[in-house]
Coordinates of C-alpha atoms and ligand atoms in Angstrom, one line a residue:
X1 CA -1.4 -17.8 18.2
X2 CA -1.2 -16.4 15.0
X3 CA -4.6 -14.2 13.1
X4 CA -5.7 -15.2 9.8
X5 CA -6.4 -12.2 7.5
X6 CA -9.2 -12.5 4.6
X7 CA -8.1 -12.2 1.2
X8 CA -9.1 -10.3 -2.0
X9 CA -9.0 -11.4 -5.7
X10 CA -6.7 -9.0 -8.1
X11 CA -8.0 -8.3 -11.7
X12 CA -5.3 -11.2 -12.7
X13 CA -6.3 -13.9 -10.5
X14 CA -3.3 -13.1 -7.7
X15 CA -4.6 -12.8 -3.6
X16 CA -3.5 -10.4 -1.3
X17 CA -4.3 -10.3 2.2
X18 CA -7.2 -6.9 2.8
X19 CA -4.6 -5.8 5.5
X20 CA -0.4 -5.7 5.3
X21 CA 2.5 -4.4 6.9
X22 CA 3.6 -0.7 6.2
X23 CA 7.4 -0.5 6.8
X24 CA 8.1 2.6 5.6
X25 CA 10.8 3.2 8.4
X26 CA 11.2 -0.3 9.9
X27 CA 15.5 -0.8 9.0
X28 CA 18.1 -2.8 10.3
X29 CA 18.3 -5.0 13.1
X30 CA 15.0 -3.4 15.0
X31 CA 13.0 -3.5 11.7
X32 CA 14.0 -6.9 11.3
X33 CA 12.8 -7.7 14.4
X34 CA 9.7 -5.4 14.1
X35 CA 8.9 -7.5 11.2
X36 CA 9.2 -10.6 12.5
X37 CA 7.1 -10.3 15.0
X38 CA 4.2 -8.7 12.8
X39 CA 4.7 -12.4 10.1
X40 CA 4.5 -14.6 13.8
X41 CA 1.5 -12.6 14.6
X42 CA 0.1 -13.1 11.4
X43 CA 0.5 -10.6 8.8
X44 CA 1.5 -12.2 5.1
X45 CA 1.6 -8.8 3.2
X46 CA 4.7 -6.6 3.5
X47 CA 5.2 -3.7 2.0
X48 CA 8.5 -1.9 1.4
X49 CA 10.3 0.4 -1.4
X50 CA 13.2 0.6 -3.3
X51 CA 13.9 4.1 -1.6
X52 CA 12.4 3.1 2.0
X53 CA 16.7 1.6 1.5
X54 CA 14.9 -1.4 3.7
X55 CA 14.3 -4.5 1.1
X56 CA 17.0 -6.0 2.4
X57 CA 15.9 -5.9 5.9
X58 CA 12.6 -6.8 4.9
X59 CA 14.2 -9.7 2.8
X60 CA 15.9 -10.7 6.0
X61 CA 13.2 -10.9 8.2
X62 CA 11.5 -13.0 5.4
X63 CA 14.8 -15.5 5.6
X64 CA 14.1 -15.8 9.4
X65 CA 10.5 -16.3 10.2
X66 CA 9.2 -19.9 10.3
X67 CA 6.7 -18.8 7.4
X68 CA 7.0 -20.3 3.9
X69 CA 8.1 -18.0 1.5
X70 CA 5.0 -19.0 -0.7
X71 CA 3.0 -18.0 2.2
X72 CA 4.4 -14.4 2.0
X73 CA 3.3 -11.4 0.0
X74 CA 6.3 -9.4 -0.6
X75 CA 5.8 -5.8 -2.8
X76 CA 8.9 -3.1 -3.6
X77 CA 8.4 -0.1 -5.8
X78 CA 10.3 1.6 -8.8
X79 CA 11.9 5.0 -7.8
X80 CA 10.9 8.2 -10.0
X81 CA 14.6 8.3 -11.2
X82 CA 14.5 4.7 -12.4
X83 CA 11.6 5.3 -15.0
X84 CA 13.6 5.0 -18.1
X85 CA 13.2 1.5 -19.6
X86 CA 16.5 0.0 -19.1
X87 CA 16.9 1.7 -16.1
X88 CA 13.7 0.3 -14.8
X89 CA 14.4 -3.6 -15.8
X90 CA 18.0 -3.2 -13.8
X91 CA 16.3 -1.3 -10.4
X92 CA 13.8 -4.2 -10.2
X93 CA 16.7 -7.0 -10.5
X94 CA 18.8 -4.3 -7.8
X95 CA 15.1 -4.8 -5.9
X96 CA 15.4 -8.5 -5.7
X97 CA 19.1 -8.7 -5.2
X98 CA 18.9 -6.1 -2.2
X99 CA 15.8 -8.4 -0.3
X100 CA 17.8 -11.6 -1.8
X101 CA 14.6 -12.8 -2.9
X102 CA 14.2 -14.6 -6.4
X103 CA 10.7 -13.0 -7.4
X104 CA 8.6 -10.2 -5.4
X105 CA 4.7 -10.9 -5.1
X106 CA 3.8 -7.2 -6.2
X107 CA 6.1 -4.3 -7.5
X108 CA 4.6 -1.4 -8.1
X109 CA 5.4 2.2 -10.1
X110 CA 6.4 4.6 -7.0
X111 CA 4.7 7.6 -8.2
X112 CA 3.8 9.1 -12.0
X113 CA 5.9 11.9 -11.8
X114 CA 3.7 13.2 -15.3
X115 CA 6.0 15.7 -16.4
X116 CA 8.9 13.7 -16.4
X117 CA 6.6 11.8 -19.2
X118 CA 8.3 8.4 -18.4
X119 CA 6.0 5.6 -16.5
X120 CA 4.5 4.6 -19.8
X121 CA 8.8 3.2 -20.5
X122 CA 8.6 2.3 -16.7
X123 CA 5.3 -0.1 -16.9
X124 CA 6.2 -1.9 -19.7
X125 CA 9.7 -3.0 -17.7
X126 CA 7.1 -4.1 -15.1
X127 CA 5.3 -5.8 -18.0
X128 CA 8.4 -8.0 -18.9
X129 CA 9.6 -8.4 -15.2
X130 CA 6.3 -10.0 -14.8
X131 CA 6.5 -12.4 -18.2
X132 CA 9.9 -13.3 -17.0
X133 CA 8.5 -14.2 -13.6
X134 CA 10.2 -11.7 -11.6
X135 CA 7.2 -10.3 -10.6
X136 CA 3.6 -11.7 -9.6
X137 CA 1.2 -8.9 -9.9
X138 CA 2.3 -4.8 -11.1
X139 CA 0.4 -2.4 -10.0
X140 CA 1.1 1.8 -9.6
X141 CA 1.1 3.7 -6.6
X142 CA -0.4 7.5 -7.1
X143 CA -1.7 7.3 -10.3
X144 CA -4.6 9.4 -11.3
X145 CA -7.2 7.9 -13.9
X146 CA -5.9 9.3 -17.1
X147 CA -2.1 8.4 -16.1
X148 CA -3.9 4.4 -16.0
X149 CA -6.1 4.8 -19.1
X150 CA -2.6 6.0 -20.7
X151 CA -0.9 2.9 -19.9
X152 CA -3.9 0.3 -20.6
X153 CA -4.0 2.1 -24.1
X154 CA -0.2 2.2 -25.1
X155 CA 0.5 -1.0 -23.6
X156 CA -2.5 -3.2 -23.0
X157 CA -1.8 -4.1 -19.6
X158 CA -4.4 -2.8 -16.3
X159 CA -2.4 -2.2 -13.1
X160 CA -4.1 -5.1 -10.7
X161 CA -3.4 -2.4 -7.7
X162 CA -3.3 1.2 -7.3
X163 CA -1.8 2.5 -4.0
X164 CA -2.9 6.0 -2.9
X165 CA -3.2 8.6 0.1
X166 CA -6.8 7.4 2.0
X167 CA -7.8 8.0 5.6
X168 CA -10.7 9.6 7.0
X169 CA -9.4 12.9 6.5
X170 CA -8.5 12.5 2.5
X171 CA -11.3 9.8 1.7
X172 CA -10.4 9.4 -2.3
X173 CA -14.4 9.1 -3.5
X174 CA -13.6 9.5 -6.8
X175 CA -10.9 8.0 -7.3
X176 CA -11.7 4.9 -5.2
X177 CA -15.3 4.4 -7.7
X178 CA -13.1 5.1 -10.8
X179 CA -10.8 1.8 -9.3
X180 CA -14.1 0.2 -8.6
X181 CA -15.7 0.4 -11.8
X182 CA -12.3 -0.5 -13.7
X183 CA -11.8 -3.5 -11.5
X184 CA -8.3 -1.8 -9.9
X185 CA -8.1 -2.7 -5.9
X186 CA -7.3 0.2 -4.5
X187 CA -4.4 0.0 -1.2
X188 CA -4.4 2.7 1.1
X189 CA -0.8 4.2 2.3
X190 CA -0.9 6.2 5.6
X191 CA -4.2 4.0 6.7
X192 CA -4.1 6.2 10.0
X193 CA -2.8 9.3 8.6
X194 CA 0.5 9.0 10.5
X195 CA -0.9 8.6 14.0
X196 CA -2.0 12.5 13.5
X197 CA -4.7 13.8 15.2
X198 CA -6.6 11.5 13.5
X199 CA -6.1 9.3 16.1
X200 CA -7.6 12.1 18.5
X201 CA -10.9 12.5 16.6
X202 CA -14.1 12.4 19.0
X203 CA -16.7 11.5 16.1
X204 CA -14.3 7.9 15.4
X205 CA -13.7 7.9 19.6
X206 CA -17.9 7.5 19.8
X207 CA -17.9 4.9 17.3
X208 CA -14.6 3.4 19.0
X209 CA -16.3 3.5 22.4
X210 CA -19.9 2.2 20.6
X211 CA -17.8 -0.6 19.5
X212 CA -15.3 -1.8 22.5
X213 CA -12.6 -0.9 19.7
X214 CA -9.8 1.8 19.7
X215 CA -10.0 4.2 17.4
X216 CA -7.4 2.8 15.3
X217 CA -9.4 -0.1 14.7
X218 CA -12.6 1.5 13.7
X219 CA -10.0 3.2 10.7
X220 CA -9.0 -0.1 9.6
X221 CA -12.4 -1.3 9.4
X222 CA -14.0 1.5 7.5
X223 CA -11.2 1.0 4.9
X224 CA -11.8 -2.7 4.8
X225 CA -15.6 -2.4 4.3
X226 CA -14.9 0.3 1.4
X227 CA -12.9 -2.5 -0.2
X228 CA -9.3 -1.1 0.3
X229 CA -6.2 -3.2 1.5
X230 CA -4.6 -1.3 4.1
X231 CA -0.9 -1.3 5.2
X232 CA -0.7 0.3 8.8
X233 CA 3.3 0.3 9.9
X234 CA 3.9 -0.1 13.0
X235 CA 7.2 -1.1 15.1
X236 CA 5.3 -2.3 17.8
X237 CA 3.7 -6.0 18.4
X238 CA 0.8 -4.4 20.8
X239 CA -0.4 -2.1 17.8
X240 CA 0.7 -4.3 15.4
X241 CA -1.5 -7.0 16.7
X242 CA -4.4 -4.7 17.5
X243 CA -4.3 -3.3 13.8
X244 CA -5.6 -6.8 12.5
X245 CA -7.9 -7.4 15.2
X246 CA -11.3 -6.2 13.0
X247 CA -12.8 -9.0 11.5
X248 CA -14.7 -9.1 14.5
X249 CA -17.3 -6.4 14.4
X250 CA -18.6 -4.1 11.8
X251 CA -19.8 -1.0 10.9
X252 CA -23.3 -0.1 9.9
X253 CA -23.9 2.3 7.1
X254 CA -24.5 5.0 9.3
X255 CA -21.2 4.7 11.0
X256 CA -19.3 4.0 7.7
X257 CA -21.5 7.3 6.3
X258 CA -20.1 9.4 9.1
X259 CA -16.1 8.4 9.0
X260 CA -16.3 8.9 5.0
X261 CA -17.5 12.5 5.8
X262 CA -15.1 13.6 7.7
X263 CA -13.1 14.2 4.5
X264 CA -11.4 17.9 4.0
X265 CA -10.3 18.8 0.5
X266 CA -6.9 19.8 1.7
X267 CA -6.7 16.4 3.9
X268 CA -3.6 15.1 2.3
X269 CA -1.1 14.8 4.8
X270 CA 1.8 16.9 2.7
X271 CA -0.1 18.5 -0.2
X272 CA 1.2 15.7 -2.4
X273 CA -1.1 15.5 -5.3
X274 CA 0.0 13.3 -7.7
X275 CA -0.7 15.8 -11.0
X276 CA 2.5 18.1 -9.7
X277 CA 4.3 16.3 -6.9
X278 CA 7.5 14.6 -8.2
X279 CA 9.5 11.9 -6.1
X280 CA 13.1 10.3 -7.6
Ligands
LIG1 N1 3.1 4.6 -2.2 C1 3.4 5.7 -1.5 O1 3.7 6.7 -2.0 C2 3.5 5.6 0.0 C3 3.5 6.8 0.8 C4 3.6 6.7 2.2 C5 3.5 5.5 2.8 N2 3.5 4.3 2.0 C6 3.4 3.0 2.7 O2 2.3 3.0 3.6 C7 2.7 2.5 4.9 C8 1.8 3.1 5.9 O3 1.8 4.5 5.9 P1 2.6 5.4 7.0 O4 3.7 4.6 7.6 O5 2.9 6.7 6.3 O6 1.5 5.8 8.1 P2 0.4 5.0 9.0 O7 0.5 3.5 8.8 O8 -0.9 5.7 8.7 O9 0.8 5.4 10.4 C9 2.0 4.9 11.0 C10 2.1 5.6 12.4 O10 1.0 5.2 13.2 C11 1.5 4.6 14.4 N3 0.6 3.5 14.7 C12 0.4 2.4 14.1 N4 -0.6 1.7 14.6 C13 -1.1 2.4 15.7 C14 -2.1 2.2 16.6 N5 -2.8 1.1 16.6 N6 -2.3 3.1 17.6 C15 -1.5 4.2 17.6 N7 -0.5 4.5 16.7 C16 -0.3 3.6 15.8 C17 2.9 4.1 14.1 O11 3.7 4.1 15.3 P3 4.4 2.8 15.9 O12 5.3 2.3 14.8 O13 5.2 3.3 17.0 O14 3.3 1.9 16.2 C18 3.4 5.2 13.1 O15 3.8 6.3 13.8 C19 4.1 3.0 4.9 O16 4.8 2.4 6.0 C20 4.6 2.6 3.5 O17 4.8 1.2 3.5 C21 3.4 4.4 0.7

């Protein structure tokens, strides 16, 4: 039996499912299958990347499972080396060839890369891919407030989604209330920091234990209860299905009060901060 997974309102009237399906890694015939087996069990949000090199797998795992296509939330992002404007409009058609789908639910901007000075070019091909219905909802991945204010002013279009770095360790206050007060949903990549000793941490194993939960799930909780989607990856059905197993229980401020603070400033997993890291 499959789980049902609540839903969340975008700033342009889209849904998305509060918890999806990392695949960063999940390729060929295994990922396929990997994939699968996370739609049967009930996850509806995917999300993959133009240079994860796995739409296509992705697309084909889509092809295969018994799940409308309509049913299905399907994101990709633009590479940084794609950011021109024309470049941009053909790497979002190469997107949708590559999963062999005819429109992806949410494409995002991979990361700002600010001194390359081009994802204001890059959001308006998102812009048009979404007015030619290529695209459902655009969002960014990375972006830091003034890179969004940039592109609401020189376009006037909001991302509906900003993707970023959160887990217990790197908890994104800021960032998460600026999101909040500009009506931006904010998705956490690397939900569990990797599996990293995150996974090891006795404050969340006394909350786990509190709770009859593993300490995996008490992660995924506290990010649903701060309002974030999550996309934890994982290859395996047994973690797969215990990752959306936590609409069950719930936190108390306390609790919630005490995962937020174990924040460190220099909790990001590689020092990538979005102001001077680059990705192509
Ligand atoms: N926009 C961006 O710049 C960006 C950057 C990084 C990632 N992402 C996206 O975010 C997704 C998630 O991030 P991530 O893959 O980096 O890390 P993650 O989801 O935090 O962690 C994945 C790791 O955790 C393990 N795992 C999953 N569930 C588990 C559980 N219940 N118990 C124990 N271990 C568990 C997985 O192993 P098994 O597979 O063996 O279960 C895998 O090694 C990516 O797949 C990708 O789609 C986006």
């Amino acid at each position: 039996m499959s789980k049902s997974i609540p839903e969340i309102t975008l700033n342009d009237g889209g849904t998305l499912p509060v918890i999806g399906l990392g695949t960063y890694k999940l390729k060929g015939n295994d990922g396929v299958n990997s994939i699968q087996s996370a739609i049967d069990i009930g996850y509806r949000l995917l999300d993959s990347a133009y240079n994860y090199e796995n739409e296509g797998t992705v697309g084909e795992a889509v092809r295969r499972s018994s799940v409308p296509r309509e049913e299905l939330r399907i994101t990709s992002k633009l590479p940084g080396r794609y950011q021109e404007y024309e470049k941009a409009v053909a790497a979002i058609q190469e997107s949708l060839y590559r999963a062999n789908l005819d429109y992806y639910d949410v494409y995002l901007i991979h990361w700002p890369n600010p001194k390359q000075d081009k994802y204001v070019e890059a959001w308006q091909a998102l812009i048009d891919a979404k007015r030619s219905g290529l695209i459902r909802s655009i969002g960014v991945c990375n972006f830091l407030p003034e890179h969004i204010e940039r592109l609401e002013k020189e376009t006037g279009v909001k991302p509906s989604i900003n993707q970023i770095e959160l887990h217990p360790f790197f908890n994104q206050a800021q960032q998460r209330k600026w999101h909040e007060e500009n009506n931006i949903i904010t998705e956490s990549w690397s939900p569990l920091a990797r599996a990293s000793e995150l996974l090891q941490n006795d404050t969340i194993q006394k909350i786990a234990d509190h709770h009859n939960k593993s300490v995996s799930q008490i992660i995924l909780r506290w990010h649903y209860q701060l309002g974030a989607i999550s996309i934890p990856k994982s290859a395996s059905p047994a973690r797969q299905l215990e990752n959306i197993s936590i609409f069950d229980f719930s936190l108390d401020d306390p609790e919630m009060s005490i995962i937020t603070g174990l924040t460190r400033s220099d909790g990001r997993l590689n020092n990538q901060d979005p102001a001077r890291y680059e990705e192509f």
